[in-house]
Amino acid sequence: QVQLVESGGGLVQPGQSLRLSCAASGFTDSYYSMGWFRQAPGKEREFVAAITWSRSSTYYADSVKGRFTISRDNAKNTVYLQMNSLKPEDTAVYYCNAVEIKTTAAIFRPWGQGTQVTVSS
């Protein structure tokens, strides 16, 4: 059974940084690309960033490009999202999941509990 446990969210001021973590377990195939998604109140869940298993390629939504960095530690089955220069529009619940790189579609259901990121002065 796949488990995805996100952590690291919090309340920060605009311009500050946060680092999210996602501990993944239960995968039958270790070679999944992994990604981060977010859902703001009243909006659809959207793709944020993805990284291939080999870490050779990363992908970002235009809205976070240059500010967010995705990384992973395969030995720890953990994916990270370093978020810098945070903006109020980054406020959302952030989720991780395995991802189909070609479509940026999330693979597993159900989602984890997510971690709340709030950017406000």
Coordinates of C-alpha atoms in Angstrom, one line a residue:
Q1 CA 0.0 0.0 0.0
V2 CA 1.4 3.3 -1.1
Q3 CA 1.9 5.9 1.6
L4 CA 2.8 9.5 1.0
V5 CA 3.5 11.7 4.0
E6 CA 4.1 15.4 3.5
S7 CA 5.6 17.8 6.0
G8 CA 7.4 21.1 6.4
G9 CA 4.6 23.5 5.8
G10 CA 3.9 26.6 7.8
L11 CA 3.0 30.3 8.0
V12 CA 5.7 32.6 6.4
Q13 CA 5.9 36.2 5.2
P14 CA 6.3 37.1 1.6
G15 CA 9.8 36.6 0.4
Q16 CA 10.7 34.0 2.9
S17 CA 11.5 30.3 2.3
L18 CA 10.2 26.9 3.3
R19 CA 11.4 23.4 2.6
L20 CA 8.8 20.6 2.2
S21 CA 9.5 16.9 2.6
C22 CA 7.6 13.9 1.3
A23 CA 8.3 10.4 2.7
A24 CA 7.1 7.8 0.3
S25 CA 6.7 4.1 1.0
G26 CA 4.9 1.0 -0.4
F27 CA 6.0 1.4 -4.0
T28 CA 6.4 -1.8 -5.9
D29 CA 8.5 -0.1 -8.5
S30 CA 11.3 2.1 -7.2
Y31 CA 11.8 4.0 -10.4
Y32 CA 8.9 6.4 -10.3
S33 CA 9.3 10.0 -11.1
M34 CA 8.0 12.1 -8.2
G35 CA 6.3 15.4 -8.1
W36 CA 4.7 18.1 -6.0
F37 CA 1.2 19.4 -6.5
R38 CA -0.8 22.1 -4.7
Q39 CA -4.4 23.0 -4.1
A40 CA -5.5 26.5 -3.1
P41 CA -8.9 27.2 -1.6
G42 CA -11.6 27.0 -4.3
K43 CA -9.2 25.9 -7.0
E44 CA -8.3 22.7 -8.7
R45 CA -5.2 20.8 -7.6
E46 CA -2.3 21.8 -9.9
F47 CA 1.1 20.5 -10.8
V48 CA 4.1 22.3 -9.3
A49 CA 7.3 20.4 -10.0
A50 CA 8.6 16.9 -10.8
I51 CA 11.9 15.1 -10.8
T52 CA 12.9 11.8 -12.5
W53 CA 14.2 8.9 -10.5
S54 CA 17.7 9.4 -11.7
R55 CA 17.5 13.1 -10.8
S56 CA 18.7 13.9 -14.3
S57 CA 15.6 16.0 -15.2
T58 CA 13.4 18.4 -13.4
Y59 CA 10.2 20.1 -14.5
Y60 CA 8.4 23.2 -13.1
A61 CA 5.2 25.0 -13.5
D62 CA 5.8 28.5 -15.0
S63 CA 4.5 30.1 -11.8
V64 CA 7.3 28.7 -9.6
K65 CA 10.2 28.4 -12.1
G66 CA 13.3 30.1 -10.7
R67 CA 11.9 30.1 -7.1
F68 CA 11.3 26.5 -6.3
T69 CA 13.7 23.6 -6.5
I70 CA 12.7 19.9 -6.4
S71 CA 15.2 17.2 -5.2
R72 CA 15.1 13.7 -4.0
D73 CA 17.1 11.2 -1.9
N74 CA 16.4 7.8 -3.2
A75 CA 18.1 6.1 -0.3
K76 CA 15.6 7.7 2.0
N77 CA 12.6 7.5 -0.3
T78 CA 12.1 11.2 0.3
V79 CA 11.4 14.1 -2.1
Y80 CA 11.9 17.7 -1.2
L81 CA 10.6 21.0 -2.4
Q82 CA 12.7 24.1 -1.6
M83 CA 10.5 27.1 -1.9
N84 CA 12.2 30.5 -2.0
S85 CA 10.8 34.0 -2.5
L86 CA 7.4 32.9 -1.5
K87 CA 4.4 34.9 -2.6
P88 CA 0.8 35.1 -1.2
E89 CA -0.4 33.2 -4.3
D90 CA 1.7 30.2 -3.3
T91 CA -0.7 29.7 -0.4
A92 CA -2.1 26.2 -0.7
V93 CA -2.0 22.7 0.6
Y94 CA 1.0 20.9 -1.0
Y95 CA 0.9 17.2 -1.9
C96 CA 3.5 14.8 -3.3
N97 CA 2.8 11.9 -5.6
A98 CA 4.4 9.7 -8.2
V99 CA 4.0 11.4 -11.5
E100 CA 3.8 10.6 -15.2
I101 CA 6.4 13.0 -16.6
K102 CA 4.8 13.3 -20.1
T103 CA 1.5 14.5 -18.8
T104 CA 2.4 15.6 -15.2
A105 CA -0.5 13.5 -14.0
A106 CA -0.3 12.1 -10.5
I107 CA -0.3 8.3 -10.4
F108 CA -1.5 7.1 -7.0
R109 CA -4.8 7.5 -5.1
P110 CA -5.6 8.3 -2.4
W111 CA -3.5 11.4 -1.9
G112 CA -1.6 12.0 1.3
Q113 CA -2.8 14.5 3.9
G114 CA -0.8 17.3 2.4
T115 CA 1.0 20.1 4.2
Q116 CA -0.4 23.6 4.5
V117 CA 1.7 26.5 3.3
T118 CA 0.4 30.0 4.1
V119 CA 2.2 33.1 2.8
S120 CA 0.9 36.2 4.4
S121 CA 2.2 39.4 6.0

